[in-house]
Coordinates of C-alpha atoms and ligand atoms in Angstrom, one line a residue:
X1 CA 22.6 -25.1 4.4
X2 CA 20.3 -26.9 2.1
X3 CA 21.3 -26.7 -1.5
X4 CA 18.4 -24.6 -2.5
X5 CA 18.9 -22.1 0.1
X6 CA 19.8 -18.5 -0.6
X7 CA 23.2 -17.5 0.8
X8 CA 21.4 -14.3 1.7
X9 CA 22.2 -14.0 5.3
X10 CA 22.9 -11.1 7.3
X11 CA 26.0 -11.6 9.2
X12 CA 25.8 -10.6 12.9
X13 CA 27.5 -7.3 13.3
X14 CA 28.1 -6.9 9.5
X15 CA 24.8 -6.1 8.1
X16 CA 25.2 -2.4 7.2
X17 CA 23.2 -0.8 4.4
X18 CA 25.7 1.8 4.4
X19 CA 28.3 -0.9 3.4
X20 CA 25.8 -2.8 1.2
X21 CA 24.9 0.3 -0.9
X22 CA 28.3 1.7 -1.8
X23 CA 29.8 -1.7 -2.1
X24 CA 31.9 -2.3 -5.2
X25 CA 32.6 -6.1 -4.4
X26 CA 32.3 -8.0 -7.6
X27 CA 29.5 -10.5 -7.7
X28 CA 30.3 -13.7 -9.3
X29 CA 28.2 -14.4 -12.5
X30 CA 25.0 -16.0 -11.6
X31 CA 24.8 -14.6 -8.1
X32 CA 23.4 -11.4 -6.7
X33 CA 24.5 -9.4 -3.7
X34 CA 23.0 -9.7 -0.4
X35 CA 21.6 -6.3 0.4
X36 CA 22.5 -6.4 4.1
X37 CA 26.0 -7.8 3.6
X38 CA 28.2 -7.0 0.8
X39 CA 30.3 -10.1 1.0
X40 CA 27.4 -12.4 0.8
X41 CA 25.9 -13.3 -2.4
X42 CA 22.9 -15.3 -3.5
X43 CA 22.3 -17.8 -6.2
X44 CA 20.1 -16.2 -8.7
X45 CA 16.8 -17.6 -9.7
X46 CA 16.5 -19.8 -6.5
X47 CA 13.5 -19.1 -4.2
X48 CA 14.6 -19.1 -0.8
X49 CA 14.4 -17.4 2.7
X50 CA 16.4 -14.5 3.5
X51 CA 16.1 -14.7 7.2
X52 CA 19.0 -12.8 8.7
X53 CA 20.9 -14.3 11.4
X54 CA 21.6 -10.8 12.6
X55 CA 18.0 -10.1 13.4
X56 CA 18.2 -11.1 17.1
X57 CA 17.9 -7.6 18.5
X58 CA 14.6 -7.1 16.8
X59 CA 13.4 -10.5 17.9
X60 CA 14.1 -9.7 21.5
X61 CA 11.7 -6.9 21.6
X62 CA 9.4 -7.2 24.3
X63 CA 5.9 -8.8 23.7
X64 CA 4.2 -5.6 24.9
X65 CA 5.6 -3.9 21.9
X66 CA 4.4 -6.6 19.7
X67 CA 0.8 -6.1 20.9
X68 CA 1.1 -2.3 20.3
X69 CA -1.3 -1.2 17.6
X70 CA -1.6 2.3 16.3
X71 CA -4.9 3.8 15.6
X72 CA -5.8 7.1 14.0
X73 CA -8.6 9.3 14.9
X74 CA -10.9 10.6 12.3
X75 CA -9.9 14.2 13.3
X76 CA -6.7 13.7 11.8
X77 CA -7.8 11.5 8.9
X78 CA -10.4 14.1 7.8
X79 CA -8.1 17.1 8.4
X80 CA -5.5 15.8 6.0
X81 CA -7.7 14.0 3.5
X82 CA -10.0 16.2 1.5
X83 CA -12.9 14.4 -0.1
X84 CA -10.9 11.3 0.4
X85 CA -11.7 7.7 0.8
X86 CA -8.4 6.2 1.9
X87 CA -7.1 8.1 4.8
X88 CA -3.9 10.4 4.5
X89 CA -3.5 10.9 8.2
X90 CA -2.7 13.7 8.6
X91 CA 23.4 -1.3 -0.3
X92 CA 24.6 -0.9 -3.1
X93 CA 21.4 -0.8 -4.6
X94 CA 20.7 -4.4 -5.5
X95 CA 23.6 -5.3 -7.7
X96 CA 21.1 -6.8 -9.9
X97 CA 23.1 -6.5 -13.2
X98 CA 23.3 -10.0 -13.6
X99 CA 19.8 -10.8 -12.6
X100 CA 16.9 -11.1 -14.9
X101 CA 14.2 -9.7 -12.7
X102 CA 11.8 -12.1 -14.3
X103 CA 9.3 -11.5 -17.0
X104 CA 5.7 -12.1 -16.7
X105 CA 6.2 -15.7 -16.6
X106 CA 7.3 -15.7 -13.2
X107 CA 10.1 -13.4 -12.0
X108 CA 12.9 -14.6 -9.9
X109 CA 10.6 -16.6 -7.7
X110 CA 8.1 -18.3 -9.9
X111 CA 6.5 -19.8 -6.8
X112 CA 3.5 -17.5 -6.9
X113 CA 2.3 -19.3 -10.1
X114 CA 0.7 -22.8 -9.7
X115 CA 0.9 -25.7 -12.1
X116 CA -2.6 -25.2 -13.3
X117 CA -3.3 -23.6 -16.5
X118 CA -6.4 -21.4 -17.1
X119 CA -7.4 -23.8 -19.9
X120 CA -7.8 -26.6 -17.4
X121 CA -10.4 -25.1 -15.3
X122 CA -14.2 -24.6 -15.7
X123 CA -14.4 -21.1 -17.1
X124 CA -16.3 -19.9 -20.2
X125 CA -14.6 -19.8 -23.6
X126 CA -15.1 -15.9 -23.6
X127 CA -13.2 -15.5 -20.3
X128 CA -10.5 -18.0 -21.3
X129 CA -10.0 -16.0 -24.6
X130 CA -9.6 -12.9 -22.5
X131 CA -7.3 -14.4 -20.1
X132 CA -5.0 -15.6 -22.9
X133 CA -5.1 -12.1 -24.5
X134 CA -4.0 -10.6 -21.1
X135 CA -0.9 -12.9 -21.3
X136 CA -1.9 -15.0 -18.3
X137 CA -1.3 -18.9 -18.8
X138 CA -1.0 -20.5 -15.5
X139 CA -2.9 -19.6 -12.5
X140 CA -1.3 -17.9 -9.4
X141 CA -1.6 -19.9 -6.3
X142 CA -4.6 -17.8 -4.9
X143 CA -6.5 -18.0 -8.1
X144 CA -6.0 -21.7 -8.2
X145 CA -7.1 -21.9 -4.6
X146 CA -10.2 -19.7 -4.8
X147 CA -11.7 -20.3 -8.2
X148 CA -13.4 -23.6 -7.7
X149 CA -14.7 -22.6 -4.2
X150 CA -16.2 -19.1 -5.6
X151 CA -17.7 -20.9 -8.4
X152 CA -19.5 -23.2 -6.0
X153 CA -21.2 -20.2 -4.6
X154 CA -19.4 -20.0 -1.3
X155 CA -18.4 -16.8 0.6
X156 CA -14.6 -16.6 0.5
X157 CA -12.1 -14.7 2.8
X158 CA -8.8 -15.1 1.0
X159 CA -5.3 -14.0 2.2
X160 CA -2.4 -14.1 -0.3
X161 CA 0.8 -12.3 -0.3
X162 CA 1.0 -8.8 -2.2
X163 CA 1.4 -8.9 -6.0
X164 CA 0.2 -12.6 -6.4
X165 CA -2.9 -11.8 -8.6
X166 CA -5.8 -11.4 -6.1
X167 CA -7.6 -9.1 -8.5
X168 CA -8.0 -11.6 -11.1
X169 CA -8.7 -14.1 -8.3
X170 CA -11.9 -12.3 -7.4
X171 CA -12.8 -10.9 -10.7
X172 CA -12.7 -13.9 -13.0
X173 CA -14.9 -16.2 -11.0
X174 CA -17.4 -13.1 -10.3
X175 CA -17.5 -12.3 -14.1
X176 CA -18.3 -16.2 -14.6
X177 CA -21.2 -15.9 -12.1
X178 CA -22.5 -12.8 -14.0
X179 CA -22.2 -14.4 -17.2
X180 CA -24.8 -16.9 -16.5
X181 CA -27.3 -14.2 -15.5
X182 CA -29.8 -13.1 -18.0
X183 CA -28.7 -9.7 -19.5
X184 CA -30.8 -7.4 -21.6
X185 CA -28.6 -5.8 -24.3
X186 CA -28.9 -2.0 -24.4
X187 CA -30.8 -1.7 -21.1
X188 CA -30.0 1.8 -20.1
X189 CA -29.9 1.3 -16.2
X190 CA -29.2 -2.3 -15.7
X191 CA -29.2 -3.6 -12.2
X192 CA -25.6 -3.6 -10.7
X193 CA -24.7 -7.3 -10.2
X194 CA -21.1 -7.1 -9.1
X195 CA -20.1 -4.4 -6.6
X196 CA -16.3 -4.1 -5.9
X197 CA -15.2 -1.8 -3.1
X198 CA -11.6 -0.6 -2.7
X199 CA -10.3 1.9 -0.2
X200 CA -8.5 4.1 -2.8
X201 CA -9.3 5.7 -6.0
X202 CA -6.1 4.5 -7.8
X203 CA -6.9 1.0 -6.9
X204 CA -10.5 1.3 -8.0
X205 CA -9.3 2.5 -11.4
X206 CA -6.7 -0.3 -11.5
X207 CA -9.4 -2.9 -10.7
X208 CA -11.6 -1.6 -13.4
X209 CA -8.8 -1.8 -15.9
X210 CA -8.3 -5.4 -15.0
X211 CA -12.0 -6.1 -15.2
X212 CA -12.2 -4.5 -18.7
X213 CA -9.3 -7.0 -19.9
X214 CA -11.4 -9.9 -18.6
X215 CA -14.5 -8.7 -20.2
X216 CA -13.2 -8.2 -23.7
X217 CA -15.4 -10.9 -25.1
X218 CA -18.3 -10.6 -22.6
X219 CA -19.8 -7.9 -24.9
X220 CA -23.0 -7.5 -22.9
X221 CA -21.2 -6.6 -19.6
X222 CA -19.8 -3.2 -18.7
X223 CA -18.0 -1.7 -15.9
X224 CA -18.0 1.7 -14.4
X225 CA -15.9 3.4 -11.7
X226 CA -17.2 5.8 -8.9
X227 CA -14.3 7.3 -6.9
X228 CA -15.0 10.9 -6.0
X229 CA -12.4 13.6 -6.8
X230 CA -14.7 14.6 -9.7
X231 CA -18.2 16.1 -9.5
X232 CA -20.9 13.7 -8.4
X233 CA -23.1 15.0 -11.5
X234 CA -20.2 14.1 -13.9
X235 CA -20.2 10.5 -12.6
X236 CA -24.0 10.3 -12.7
X237 CA -24.0 11.3 -16.3
X238 CA -21.2 8.9 -17.1
X239 CA -23.1 6.0 -15.4
X240 CA -26.1 6.9 -17.5
X241 CA -24.3 7.1 -20.8
X242 CA -22.5 3.7 -20.2
X243 CA -24.7 1.1 -18.7
X244 CA -22.8 -1.2 -16.5
X245 CA -23.5 -4.3 -14.4
X246 CA -20.1 -4.0 -12.6
X247 CA -19.4 -1.2 -10.5
X248 CA -16.0 -0.5 -8.8
X249 CA -16.2 2.2 -6.1
X250 CA -14.7 3.8 -3.1
X251 CA -16.8 3.8 -0.1
X252 CA -17.3 7.5 0.4
X253 CA -18.4 8.1 -3.2
X254 CA -20.5 5.1 -3.3
X255 CA -22.5 6.3 -0.2
X256 CA -22.9 9.7 -1.9
X257 CA -24.4 8.1 -4.9
X258 CA -26.8 5.9 -2.6
X259 CA -28.1 9.2 -1.0
X260 CA -28.1 11.4 -4.0
X261 CA -28.3 9.6 -7.3
X262 CA -31.9 8.7 -8.4
X263 CA -32.5 5.2 -9.0
X264 CA -29.0 4.2 -7.8
X265 CA -30.3 2.4 -4.8
X266 CA -32.7 0.3 -6.9
X267 CA -29.8 -0.6 -9.2
X268 CA -28.0 -1.8 -6.3
X269 CA -30.6 -4.1 -5.4
X270 CA -29.4 -6.3 -8.2
X271 CA -26.1 -7.0 -6.4
X272 CA -25.3 -10.8 -6.7
X273 CA -21.6 -10.6 -5.7
X274 CA -19.8 -8.2 -3.4
X275 CA -16.1 -7.9 -3.2
X276 CA -14.3 -6.1 -0.6
X277 CA -10.8 -5.7 -1.9
X278 CA -8.2 -4.9 0.8
X279 CA -11.0 -6.1 3.2
X280 CA -9.1 -5.7 6.5
X281 CA -8.7 -2.0 5.7
X282 CA -12.3 -1.6 4.6
X283 CA -13.4 -3.3 7.7
X284 CA -11.3 -1.3 10.2
X285 CA -12.9 1.5 12.2
X286 CA -12.0 4.2 9.5
X287 CA -14.4 2.7 6.9
X288 CA -16.6 0.3 9.0
X289 CA -19.6 2.6 9.3
X290 CA -19.7 3.4 5.3
X291 CA -19.3 -0.2 4.5
X292 CA -22.1 -1.2 7.0
X293 CA -24.4 1.4 5.4
X294 CA -23.6 0.1 1.9
X295 CA -24.1 -3.6 2.9
X296 CA -27.5 -2.7 4.3
X297 CA -28.5 -1.4 0.9
X298 CA -27.7 -4.5 -1.0
X299 CA -29.5 -7.9 -0.9
X300 CA -28.7 -10.3 1.9
X301 CA -28.8 -13.2 -0.7
X302 CA -25.6 -12.6 -2.4
X303 CA -22.1 -13.9 -2.5
X304 CA -19.3 -12.1 -0.7
X305 CA -15.5 -12.2 -1.3
X306 CA -13.0 -10.6 0.9
X307 CA -9.4 -10.4 -0.2
X308 CA -6.1 -9.0 1.4
X309 CA -2.5 -9.7 1.9
X310 CA -3.2 -9.3 5.5
X311 CA -6.1 -10.7 7.7
X312 CA -5.6 -10.0 11.3
X313 CA -7.5 -12.2 13.7
X314 CA -9.9 -9.1 14.5
X315 CA -11.0 -9.2 10.8
X316 CA -11.8 -12.8 10.9
X317 CA -13.8 -12.0 14.0
X318 CA -15.9 -9.3 12.4
X319 CA -16.2 -10.8 9.0
X320 CA -19.7 -11.8 9.8
X321 CA -20.6 -8.0 9.2
X322 CA -20.2 -9.0 5.5
X323 CA -20.2 -12.7 5.1
X324 CA -22.4 -15.9 5.7
X325 CA -21.3 -17.9 8.7
X326 CA -20.2 -20.8 6.6
X327 CA -17.6 -18.8 4.6
X328 CA -14.4 -20.3 3.5
X329 CA -11.1 -18.9 4.7
X330 CA -8.4 -19.6 2.2
X331 CA -4.9 -18.8 3.2
X332 CA -2.1 -19.4 0.7
X333 CA 0.6 -18.0 3.0
X334 CA 1.9 -21.3 4.1
X335 CA 2.2 -22.3 7.8
X336 CA 5.4 -20.9 9.2
X337 CA 6.1 -18.7 6.1
X338 CA 6.0 -14.9 6.5
X339 CA 3.6 -12.5 5.0
X340 CA 6.4 -10.7 3.1
X341 CA 8.3 -12.2 0.2
X342 CA 11.6 -13.9 0.7
X343 CA 13.2 -12.3 -2.4
X344 CA 12.5 -8.7 -1.0
X345 CA 15.3 -7.8 1.5
X346 CA 14.2 -5.6 4.4
X347 CA 16.4 -3.5 6.6
X348 CA 15.8 -0.6 9.1
X349 CA 17.9 2.2 10.3
X350 CA 17.6 4.2 13.4
X351 CA 18.7 7.8 13.3
X352 CA 17.7 11.1 14.8
X353 CA 15.2 13.1 12.8
X354 CA 17.7 15.8 11.8
X355 CA 19.6 13.1 9.9
X356 CA 16.7 11.8 7.8
X357 CA 16.9 14.1 4.8
X358 CA 20.6 13.5 4.5
X359 CA 20.3 9.7 4.8
X360 CA 17.3 9.7 2.3
X361 CA 19.6 11.7 -0.2
X362 CA 22.6 9.4 0.4
X363 CA 20.6 6.2 0.0
X364 CA 18.7 7.6 -3.1
X365 CA 21.8 8.9 -4.7
X366 CA 23.5 5.5 -4.4
X367 CA 20.6 3.6 -5.6
X368 CA 20.0 5.9 -8.6
X369 CA 23.7 5.5 -9.5
X370 CA 23.8 1.8 -9.3
X371 CA 20.5 0.9 -10.9
X372 CA 19.8 2.7 -14.3
X373 CA 16.3 1.2 -14.0
X374 CA 15.6 2.4 -10.6
X375 CA 12.0 2.9 -9.5
X376 CA 11.5 4.0 -6.1
X377 CA 8.5 4.7 -3.7
X378 CA 9.1 6.7 -0.5
X379 CA 6.2 6.4 1.9
X380 CA 5.6 9.3 4.4
X381 CA 3.3 9.6 7.4
X382 CA 0.9 12.2 6.0
X383 CA 0.0 14.0 2.9
X384 CA 1.6 17.3 4.0
X385 CA 4.7 15.5 5.2
X386 CA 4.7 13.6 1.7
X387 CA 4.7 17.2 0.2
X388 CA 7.5 18.4 2.2
X389 CA 9.7 15.5 1.6
X390 CA 9.0 15.6 -2.2
X391 CA 10.0 19.3 -2.3
X392 CA 13.3 18.8 -0.4
X393 CA 14.2 15.9 -2.8
X394 CA 13.2 17.9 -5.8
X395 CA 15.5 20.7 -4.7
X396 CA 18.2 18.2 -4.7
X397 CA 17.6 17.5 -8.4
X398 CA 16.3 13.9 -8.0
X399 CA 13.6 12.9 -10.4
X400 CA 10.7 13.2 -8.1
X401 CA 7.0 12.9 -8.5
X402 CA 4.4 13.3 -5.6
X403 CA 1.1 11.7 -4.8
X404 CA -1.3 12.3 -1.9
X405 CA -4.8 13.1 -1.0
X406 CA -4.2 16.9 -1.2
X407 CA -3.5 16.6 -5.0
X408 CA -6.2 17.0 -7.5
X409 CA -7.6 13.8 -8.8
X410 CA -6.3 14.7 -12.4
X411 CA -2.8 15.2 -10.8
X412 CA -3.0 11.9 -9.0
X413 CA -4.2 10.1 -12.1
X414 CA -1.5 11.7 -14.2
X415 CA 1.4 10.9 -11.9
X416 CA 0.2 7.3 -11.1
X417 CA 0.0 6.5 -14.9
X418 CA 3.3 8.0 -15.5
X419 CA 4.9 6.1 -12.5
X420 CA 3.3 2.8 -13.9
X421 CA 5.0 3.1 -17.2
X422 CA 8.3 4.7 -16.4
X423 CA 11.5 3.7 -14.8
X424 CA 14.1 6.3 -13.4
X425 CA 11.5 7.9 -11.1
X426 CA 11.1 8.4 -7.4
X427 CA 7.5 8.6 -6.3
X428 CA 6.9 10.2 -2.8
X429 CA 3.6 9.1 -1.6
X430 CA 1.3 9.1 1.4
X431 CA -0.7 6.0 2.0
X432 CA -2.8 6.5 -1.0
X433 CA -0.4 4.1 -2.8
X434 CA 0.1 1.8 0.1
X435 CA -2.3 -0.8 -0.9
X436 CA -3.1 -2.9 -4.0
X437 CA -1.5 -0.4 -6.5
X438 CA 0.5 -2.5 -8.9
X439 CA 3.4 -0.4 -10.3
X440 CA 5.6 -2.9 -12.1
X441 CA 9.3 -3.3 -11.4
X442 CA 9.6 -1.1 -8.2
X443 CA 13.2 -1.6 -7.1
X444 CA 13.1 0.0 -3.6
X445 CA 10.5 0.9 -1.0
X446 CA 11.5 3.4 1.7
X447 CA 9.2 4.0 4.8
X448 CA 10.1 7.2 6.6
X449 CA 8.5 7.2 10.1
X450 CA 6.3 4.5 11.6
X451 CA 3.6 3.1 9.4
X452 CA 0.0 3.2 10.9
X453 CA 0.5 -0.5 11.8
X454 CA 2.2 -3.9 11.0
X455 CA -0.4 -4.5 8.2
X456 CA 0.4 -1.2 6.5
X457 CA 4.2 -1.8 6.6
X458 CA 3.5 -5.2 4.8
X459 CA 1.3 -3.5 2.1
X460 CA 3.7 -0.5 1.6
X461 CA 6.6 -3.1 1.2
X462 CA 4.5 -5.1 -1.1
X463 CA 4.8 -2.4 -3.8
X464 CA 8.0 -4.0 -4.6
X465 CA 8.8 -7.7 -5.2
X466 CA 5.6 -8.2 -7.0
X467 CA 5.0 -11.2 -9.2
X468 CA 8.1 -13.0 -7.8
X469 CA 10.5 -10.3 -8.7
X470 CA 13.2 -9.0 -6.4
X471 CA 13.2 -5.9 -4.4
X472 CA 14.4 -4.0 -1.5
X473 CA 12.8 -2.3 1.6
X474 CA 14.1 0.3 4.0
X475 CA 12.3 1.5 7.2
X476 CA 13.9 4.7 8.5
X477 CA 12.9 5.6 12.0
X478 CA 13.8 7.9 14.7
X479 CA 15.2 6.5 18.0
X480 CA 11.9 6.9 19.8
X481 CA 10.0 5.0 17.0
X482 CA 12.1 1.9 17.6
X483 CA 9.2 0.2 19.6
X484 CA 7.4 -0.3 16.2
X485 CA 9.9 -3.0 15.4
X486 CA 8.3 -5.2 18.0
X487 CA 5.3 -5.4 15.7
X488 CA 7.4 -6.7 12.7
X489 CA 9.7 -8.9 14.7
X490 CA 8.6 -12.1 13.1
X491 CA 9.4 -10.6 9.6
X492 CA 13.0 -10.8 8.1
X493 CA 14.0 -7.3 8.8
X494 CA 17.4 -6.5 10.1
X495 CA 19.4 -3.5 11.1
X496 CA 21.4 -1.7 8.9
X497 CA 24.0 1.0 10.0
X498 CA 23.3 4.5 9.3
X499 CA 25.6 5.7 6.3
X500 CA 28.1 8.3 7.3
X501 CA 27.3 11.3 5.2
X502 CA 30.1 13.7 4.5
X503 CA 29.8 17.3 5.4
X504 CA 29.4 18.6 1.8
X505 CA 26.3 16.5 1.4
X506 CA 24.9 17.7 4.6
X507 CA 25.3 21.3 3.5
X508 CA 23.8 20.5 0.2
X509 CA 20.7 19.0 1.9
X510 CA 20.4 21.9 4.4
X511 CA 20.5 24.3 1.4
X512 CA 17.7 22.3 -0.2
X513 CA 15.6 22.3 3.0
X514 CA 16.1 26.0 3.4
X515 CA 14.7 26.6 -0.1
X516 CA 11.5 24.9 0.6
X517 CA 8.6 27.4 1.3
X518 CA 7.7 28.3 4.8
X519 CA 4.1 27.3 4.2
X520 CA 5.0 23.7 3.3
X521 CA 7.0 23.4 6.6
X522 CA 4.1 25.0 8.5
X523 CA 1.6 22.4 7.1
X524 CA 4.1 19.5 7.4
X525 CA 4.6 20.5 11.1
X526 CA 0.9 20.6 11.8
X527 CA 0.2 17.2 10.1
X528 CA 3.3 15.6 11.7
X529 CA 1.8 16.6 15.1
X530 CA -1.6 15.5 14.3
X531 CA -0.3 12.1 13.2
X532 CA 1.9 11.2 16.2
X533 CA -0.7 12.9 18.6
X534 CA -3.2 10.2 17.5
X535 CA -0.6 7.4 18.0
X536 CA -1.3 5.5 21.0
X537 CA 2.2 5.2 22.2
X538 CA 3.7 8.4 21.4
X539 CA 0.7 10.6 21.7
X540 CA 0.2 9.4 25.2
X541 CA 2.6 11.8 26.7
X542 CA 1.8 15.3 25.5
X543 CA 5.1 17.1 26.8
X544 CA 7.2 14.5 25.1
X545 CA 5.1 14.8 21.9
X546 CA 5.6 18.6 21.9
X547 CA 9.4 18.0 22.4
X548 CA 9.5 15.6 19.7
X549 CA 7.5 17.9 17.3
X550 CA 10.1 20.5 17.9
X551 CA 12.7 18.2 16.9
X552 CA 10.7 17.6 13.6
X553 CA 10.6 21.4 13.1
X554 CA 14.4 21.8 13.7
X555 CA 14.9 19.1 11.0
X556 CA 13.1 21.5 8.7
X557 CA 15.7 24.1 9.7
X558 CA 13.3 26.0 11.8
X559 CA 14.5 27.8 15.0
X560 CA 11.1 28.1 16.5
X561 CA 8.2 25.6 15.8
X562 CA 5.4 27.2 13.6
X563 CA 2.1 28.3 15.4
X564 CA -1.0 26.3 14.8
X565 CA -4.6 27.7 14.3
X566 CA -6.4 27.4 17.8
X567 CA -9.3 25.5 16.4
X568 CA -7.0 22.8 15.1
X569 CA -5.3 22.4 18.4
X570 CA -8.6 22.1 19.9
X571 CA -9.6 19.3 17.5
X572 CA -6.5 17.6 18.3
X573 CA -7.0 17.9 22.1
X574 CA -3.7 19.9 22.3
X575 CA -4.9 23.3 23.3
X576 CA -3.2 24.6 26.5
X577 CA -0.5 22.1 25.9
X578 CA 2.8 24.0 27.1
X579 CA 5.2 24.4 24.3
X580 CA 2.8 24.7 21.5
X581 CA 2.0 28.1 20.0
X582 CA -1.5 28.9 18.7
X583 CA -2.4 31.4 16.1
Ligands
LIG601 N1 -2.3 -15.7 -13.6 C1 -1.4 -14.7 -13.8 N2 -0.2 -14.8 -14.5 C2 0.7 -13.8 -14.6 N3 0.3 -12.5 -14.2 C3 -0.7 -12.3 -13.5 C4 -1.7 -13.5 -13.3 N4 -2.7 -12.9 -12.5 C5 -2.4 -11.6 -12.3 N5 -1.2 -11.3 -12.9 C6 -0.6 -10.0 -12.8 O1 0.0 -10.0 -11.4 C7 0.2 -8.6 -11.1 C8 -0.3 -8.3 -9.6 O2 -1.5 -8.8 -9.6 P1 -2.5 -7.9 -8.4 O3 -2.4 -6.5 -8.4 O4 -3.9 -8.6 -8.6 O5 -1.9 -8.5 -7.0 P2 -2.5 -8.4 -5.6 O6 -2.3 -9.9 -5.1 O7 -3.9 -7.9 -5.6 O8 -1.5 -7.4 -4.9 P3 -1.8 -6.5 -3.6 O9 -1.9 -7.4 -2.4 O10 -0.7 -5.6 -3.5 O11 -3.1 -5.8 -3.8 C9 -0.7 -7.7 -12.0 O12 0.2 -7.1 -12.9 C10 -1.4 -8.8 -12.7 O13 -1.9 -8.3 -13.9

């Protein structure tokens, strides 16, 4: 083993999260424990790969599985997502005691920062001052790689790992472009020169916050957000009262303004720079039509920037929808490197559905007990399943917050702000938090059930291990969801044994499940069925789907699966399927 290598190796046969989590093995000073094998420790502060030697079973999955991609129909998307832009389809916790998880200067793995300082590049004194005030000294790799090319006026498609500063990567050069344009002070409705589109409201707000930091000394430039969740008229008034040249928006609401806000389309004729943040998501089928409509409303003569941590080949092929032919593709994920971070350990567990609540509780209790600064995100498949999981875990007296598209925007903002600032919290979330959201110091990400696709797995996992810090990921699947592992087989994810949960814990969990309202269970059942029905693999065989849905309903303590409104069954294409009850 090269001297710089991590000792983080999963030992074949030994890697069990069950052992890793409760482990009490003392870790020598200066080393940290391997998540997957309690006996292995890693040198602290060394960036290295954590490819488990024991990942062979995953790597042997058949190619057919690797090519499997899940897609979701708009029926499910819209049913579970009300007035929503992003779809909500319906170890011993790292014994990090000795580890400084890294400050803002670089974390455990400082490699996301380049050697170039902001004061060494061609940016305006006003921007430089703001960058310094924000506490940024060195550029991240993606910032260093993209800035000069964007400043040359080129269209750019950029791929860089999660949490490595892509937001500043597109905002800073775009602001530089804007600062050279003539601006009339106090103009009531100035043209919008920079349009940033994001898939979720939380992300749009976050981008605007970052933009305001960078605009601190550019006093003639303003930024506004249009995201839905509030009344259109309220946003119209706010845009009138606060002139802006920079607009951050989610696609649905932006389209709404285009169609219903007087003078808005004229203002959009001023766009000089268009940014699609989480570009692959915005260009997939769920958003494509809205994006095409928006693009047709802004000038062709513009600069376009597409940023994401994942850029599947399909996205490169359709990038002409948004960009000029001679665009530059900048990929800071090195040849042979993975799209996930080496300092984030990843494991999966396979267990029947009726054990999932107990396993979750067991893993969380251990994590909470062993890391006073715990901060966990649990991703669930749909909004209503998210609600159910949050309610069960709250009954178990864990410190739970819940976020998904069925919550009011004010509740979402409140929870999001709280989670950003706090420690000692568990956020149960749908995919509204999957991409882009920058919650600092998340210690563990748990994904329950198959994610929408490989990309979504990577983005969800990317909520931990940001800015070079350490993190852990657990993917909890039912046996019939195992095929998904084929899609992530080239990532360093290894199997962990299911913890043995004692009977008193099981009883405690059953009681908690029992206390959850019937209404929540009915909604979760319906959403669960919709989600897996629109999954290409699982939804193919309807009688098997019905059988699996029954398993899910039993995991909620129900003897008989709930009835589903006839019109919903029809929308799902499941009317007359034997075994489903309609109401
Ligand atoms: N040059 C820098 N030096 C230090 N910190 C930085 C720098 N640039 C950005 N950051 C900080 O890094 C964090 C992550 O940035 P950001 O959210 O833009 O990541 P990202 O690459 O867009 O992640 P994701 O793929 O999840 O969207 C933020 O807290 C941001 O303020």
